[in-house]
CSV table of C-alpha atoms in Angstrom, one decimal:
chain,number,residue,atom,x,y,z
A,1,UNK,CA,7.2,14.4,5.1
A,2,UNK,CA,4.0,14.7,7.4
A,3,UNK,CA,5.8,12.3,10.2
A,4,UNK,CA,9.0,14.2,10.6
A,5,UNK,CA,6.7,17.4,11.0
A,6,UNK,CA,4.7,15.3,13.3
A,7,UNK,CA,7.3,13.9,15.5
A,8,UNK,CA,10.5,15.7,15.2
A,9,UNK,CA,10.3,19.0,17.6
A,10,UNK,CA,11.5,21.8,15.6
A,11,UNK,CA,11.3,20.0,12.5
A,12,UNK,CA,9.4,22.4,10.4
A,13,UNK,CA,11.6,25.6,11.5
A,14,UNK,CA,14.9,23.5,10.3
A,15,UNK,CA,12.9,22.6,7.2
A,16,UNK,CA,11.6,26.1,6.6
A,17,UNK,CA,14.8,27.4,4.7
A,18,UNK,CA,16.1,24.6,3.0
A,19,UNK,CA,15.9,23.8,-0.9
A,20,UNK,CA,13.9,20.5,-0.6
A,21,UNK,CA,13.0,18.4,-3.8
A,22,UNK,CA,11.6,15.1,-3.9
A,23,UNK,CA,12.4,12.1,-6.4
A,24,UNK,CA,9.5,9.4,-6.7
A,25,UNK,CA,10.7,6.0,-5.8
A,26,UNK,CA,10.1,3.2,-8.0
A,27,UNK,CA,9.5,-0.9,-7.8
A,28,UNK,CA,10.3,-3.6,-10.2
A,29,UNK,CA,6.9,-4.8,-12.3
A,30,UNK,CA,5.2,-7.3,-10.4
A,31,UNK,CA,3.6,-10.3,-12.8
A,32,UNK,CA,0.9,-12.2,-11.6
A,33,UNK,CA,-1.1,-15.1,-13.1
A,34,UNK,CA,-4.0,-14.8,-15.3
A,35,UNK,CA,-5.2,-17.9,-13.8
A,36,UNK,CA,-6.5,-18.7,-10.0
A,37,UNK,CA,-2.9,-19.2,-8.5
A,38,UNK,CA,-2.4,-22.8,-7.1
A,39,UNK,CA,-1.6,-21.2,-3.8
A,40,UNK,CA,-5.5,-19.9,-3.1
A,41,UNK,CA,-6.5,-23.9,-3.4
A,42,UNK,CA,-3.5,-24.7,-1.0
A,43,UNK,CA,-4.9,-22.1,1.4
A,44,UNK,CA,-8.5,-23.2,1.4
A,45,UNK,CA,-9.6,-20.1,-0.3
A,46,UNK,CA,-11.1,-20.9,-3.5
A,47,UNK,CA,-14.2,-19.1,-4.5
A,48,UNK,CA,-13.6,-16.7,-1.5
A,49,UNK,CA,-13.1,-12.9,-2.1
A,50,UNK,CA,-9.8,-12.0,-0.1
A,51,UNK,CA,-8.5,-8.8,1.8
A,52,UNK,CA,-4.8,-8.9,2.0
A,53,UNK,CA,-2.7,-6.6,4.1
A,54,UNK,CA,1.7,-6.7,4.4
A,55,UNK,CA,3.7,-5.3,7.2
A,56,UNK,CA,4.5,-5.1,10.6
A,57,UNK,CA,2.0,-6.0,13.0
A,58,UNK,CA,2.3,-2.6,15.2
A,59,UNK,CA,0.0,0.3,15.4
A,60,UNK,CA,1.6,2.5,13.2
A,61,UNK,CA,1.4,0.4,10.5
A,62,UNK,CA,-2.6,0.2,11.4
A,63,UNK,CA,-2.6,-3.7,11.8
A,64,UNK,CA,-5.0,-3.0,15.1
A,65,UNK,CA,-7.2,-0.5,12.8
A,66,UNK,CA,-7.0,-3.7,10.4
A,67,UNK,CA,-8.0,-6.0,12.6
A,68,UNK,CA,-10.8,-4.2,14.3
A,69,UNK,CA,-12.3,-3.5,10.9
A,70,UNK,CA,-11.8,-6.8,9.1
A,71,UNK,CA,-12.4,-9.5,11.8
A,72,UNK,CA,-16.4,-8.5,12.3
A,73,UNK,CA,-16.8,-8.9,8.3
A,74,UNK,CA,-14.9,-12.3,8.1
A,75,UNK,CA,-17.1,-13.4,11.3
A,76,UNK,CA,-19.9,-11.9,9.6
A,77,UNK,CA,-19.6,-13.3,5.6
A,78,UNK,CA,-18.3,-17.1,4.9
A,79,UNK,CA,-17.2,-15.6,1.6
A,80,UNK,CA,-14.7,-13.5,2.9
A,81,UNK,CA,-11.0,-14.5,3.9
A,82,UNK,CA,-8.0,-12.2,5.0
A,83,UNK,CA,-4.3,-13.1,4.5
A,84,UNK,CA,-1.5,-11.2,6.2
A,85,UNK,CA,2.0,-11.2,5.5
A,86,UNK,CA,4.7,-9.4,7.7
A,87,UNK,CA,6.2,-10.3,10.7
A,88,UNK,CA,4.3,-11.7,13.7
A,89,UNK,CA,5.2,-8.7,16.1
A,90,UNK,CA,3.4,-6.1,18.2
A,91,UNK,CA,-0.7,-6.2,17.9
A,92,UNK,CA,-1.5,-10.1,18.3
A,93,UNK,CA,-3.7,-11.8,15.5
A,94,UNK,CA,-6.7,-12.8,15.7
A,95,UNK,CA,-7.8,-16.9,15.9
A,96,UNK,CA,-10.4,-17.5,13.4
A,97,UNK,CA,-10.5,-20.2,10.2
A,98,UNK,CA,-10.4,-17.5,7.2
A,99,UNK,CA,-7.6,-14.8,8.6
A,100,UNK,CA,-4.9,-16.6,7.5
A,101,UNK,CA,-1.0,-15.3,8.4
A,102,UNK,CA,1.9,-16.5,6.2
A,103,UNK,CA,4.4,-14.5,8.3
A,104,UNK,CA,7.2,-12.6,6.5
A,105,UNK,CA,7.8,-13.0,2.7
A,106,UNK,CA,10.2,-12.4,-0.1
A,107,UNK,CA,7.5,-13.1,-2.9
A,108,UNK,CA,4.9,-10.5,-2.3
A,109,UNK,CA,3.5,-11.5,-5.6
A,110,UNK,CA,2.0,-14.8,-4.2
A,111,UNK,CA,-0.1,-12.5,-1.6
A,112,UNK,CA,-1.4,-10.2,-4.7
A,113,UNK,CA,-1.9,-12.9,-6.9
A,114,UNK,CA,-4.5,-14.7,-4.1
A,115,UNK,CA,-6.2,-11.0,-3.3
A,116,UNK,CA,-9.0,-8.8,-4.6
A,117,UNK,CA,-7.9,-6.0,-2.4
A,118,UNK,CA,-5.2,-5.0,-0.7
A,119,UNK,CA,-5.4,-2.6,2.0
A,120,UNK,CA,-2.7,-0.3,3.5
A,121,UNK,CA,-3.8,1.2,7.1
A,122,UNK,CA,-1.1,3.2,8.1
A,123,UNK,CA,-1.8,5.7,10.8
A,124,UNK,CA,1.3,7.6,9.3
A,125,UNK,CA,3.3,7.1,6.3
A,126,UNK,CA,6.1,8.7,4.4
A,127,UNK,CA,5.9,7.1,0.7
A,128,UNK,CA,5.6,3.4,1.5
A,129,UNK,CA,7.2,1.3,-1.1
A,130,UNK,CA,4.6,-1.7,-0.6
A,131,UNK,CA,1.8,0.4,-1.9
A,132,UNK,CA,3.7,0.6,-5.1
A,133,UNK,CA,4.0,-2.8,-5.5
A,134,UNK,CA,0.4,-3.3,-5.0
A,135,UNK,CA,0.0,-0.9,-7.7
A,136,UNK,CA,2.5,-2.9,-10.0
A,137,UNK,CA,0.5,-5.9,-9.1
A,138,UNK,CA,-2.5,-4.0,-10.4
A,139,UNK,CA,-4.4,-4.5,-7.0
A,140,UNK,CA,-7.4,-2.4,-6.3
A,141,UNK,CA,-5.9,-0.5,-3.1
A,142,UNK,CA,-7.8,0.9,0.3
A,143,UNK,CA,-5.4,3.3,1.8
A,144,UNK,CA,-5.4,5.5,4.8
A,145,UNK,CA,-5.7,9.4,3.9
A,146,UNK,CA,-2.2,9.9,5.4
A,147,UNK,CA,1.1,10.9,4.3
A,148,UNK,CA,2.2,9.2,1.2
A,149,UNK,CA,-1.0,7.5,0.2
A,150,UNK,CA,-2.3,11.2,0.1
A,151,UNK,CA,0.1,12.2,-2.5
A,152,UNK,CA,0.0,9.0,-4.6
A,153,UNK,CA,-3.7,9.4,-4.7
A,154,UNK,CA,-3.7,13.1,-5.7
A,155,UNK,CA,-0.8,12.6,-8.3
A,156,UNK,CA,-2.6,9.5,-9.9
A,157,UNK,CA,-6.1,10.9,-10.1
A,158,UNK,CA,-7.5,8.7,-7.5
A,159,UNK,CA,-6.0,5.4,-8.5
A,160,UNK,CA,-6.3,3.8,-5.2
A,161,UNK,CA,-9.3,4.3,-2.5
A,162,UNK,CA,-8.9,6.2,0.7
A,163,UNK,CA,-10.4,6.1,4.0
A,164,UNK,CA,-10.0,8.4,7.1
A,165,UNK,CA,-8.1,6.2,9.2
A,166,UNK,CA,-11.0,5.1,11.6
A,167,UNK,CA,-12.2,1.2,12.0
A,168,UNK,CA,-15.8,2.2,10.8
A,169,UNK,CA,-14.3,3.7,7.8
A,170,UNK,CA,-12.6,1.1,6.8
A,171,UNK,CA,-15.2,-1.6,7.3
A,172,UNK,CA,-17.7,0.6,5.2
A,173,UNK,CA,-15.2,0.9,2.5
A,174,UNK,CA,-14.3,-2.7,2.0
A,175,UNK,CA,-17.7,-3.7,2.4
A,176,UNK,CA,-18.7,-1.3,-0.6
A,177,UNK,CA,-15.8,-2.7,-2.8
A,178,UNK,CA,-15.5,-6.3,-2.3
A,179,UNK,CA,-19.3,-6.7,-3.4
A,180,UNK,CA,-18.7,-4.7,-6.4
A,181,UNK,CA,-16.6,-6.1,-9.1
A,182,UNK,CA,-16.8,-3.7,-11.6
A,183,UNK,CA,-15.3,-1.0,-9.3
A,184,UNK,CA,-12.5,-3.5,-8.0
A,185,UNK,CA,-11.4,-4.3,-11.7
A,186,UNK,CA,-11.6,-0.5,-12.5
A,187,UNK,CA,-9.3,0.6,-9.5
A,188,UNK,CA,-7.0,-2.3,-10.5
A,189,UNK,CA,-6.5,-1.3,-13.7
A,190,UNK,CA,-5.9,2.4,-12.9
A,191,UNK,CA,-3.4,1.3,-10.0
A,192,UNK,CA,-1.3,-0.5,-13.1
A,193,UNK,CA,-1.6,2.5,-15.5
A,194,UNK,CA,-0.4,4.5,-12.2
A,195,UNK,CA,2.6,2.3,-12.1
A,196,UNK,CA,3.6,2.4,-15.2
A,197,UNK,CA,3.0,6.3,-15.8
A,198,UNK,CA,4.9,7.4,-12.5
A,199,UNK,CA,6.6,4.0,-10.6
A,200,UNK,CA,8.7,2.0,-12.8
A,201,UNK,CA,12.6,1.7,-12.0
A,202,UNK,CA,12.8,3.3,-15.2
A,203,UNK,CA,10.8,6.5,-14.4
A,204,UNK,CA,12.4,6.5,-10.8
A,205,UNK,CA,16.1,6.4,-12.6
A,206,UNK,CA,14.8,9.4,-15.0
A,207,UNK,CA,13.6,11.8,-12.2
A,208,UNK,CA,16.6,10.8,-10.4
A,209,UNK,CA,19.1,11.9,-12.8
A,210,UNK,CA,17.0,14.7,-13.8
A,211,UNK,CA,17.1,16.1,-10.3
A,212,UNK,CA,20.5,15.8,-9.8
A,213,UNK,CA,21.0,17.8,-13.3
A,214,UNK,CA,18.9,20.6,-11.7
A,215,UNK,CA,20.7,20.6,-8.4
A,216,UNK,CA,24.3,20.6,-10.3
A,217,UNK,CA,22.7,23.7,-13.0
A,218,UNK,CA,21.3,25.7,-9.9
A,219,UNK,CA,24.4,25.2,-7.5
A,220,UNK,CA,27.8,24.3,-9.5
A,221,UNK,CA,30.3,26.9,-9.4
A,222,UNK,CA,32.0,26.8,-13.0
């Protein structure tokens, strides 16, 4: 709820005496091939370490932070590439042969299948569904330490890597992870397990029914 408190005048006072309860959302499973996907060859990414972003190209989504952090790394490292999905609005993407913009997609599993690390650099966030989708795909996730990202980090005992929201912190975190396959693999496995433990559609439905039941028992007039 941080964005509400940060952006709506008087929201803290309005919410202070309210009975607020949370139901954790869920996402469908994301199945990836164990073999190198054909899209990686088609996009000229064979042998490359791929960092991915998915979302609107706007400052609130941290796309400018992502660009400022990743472009120097891509320019310095021939083995590194960036793949981005999302509507081309707001911040203009850089022009670089290993910076690939695939636009809006209804098949996020394609982006996840060709990436090694997924970055979610939001300046503000509620509880971002794309984070849950990345975890469902078993991807190592680097996320800004804000809003729902912190909540997921805490409830999953650190199943994702947080950075402090600055360009330098993101650069350092990506550089440290991308060269350590053991850490990337471990984060991916932990993310996948956290998805199974907390964020499946079945867990969402169970939590929703339980919360409705609690509200009924607490407030029903019989």
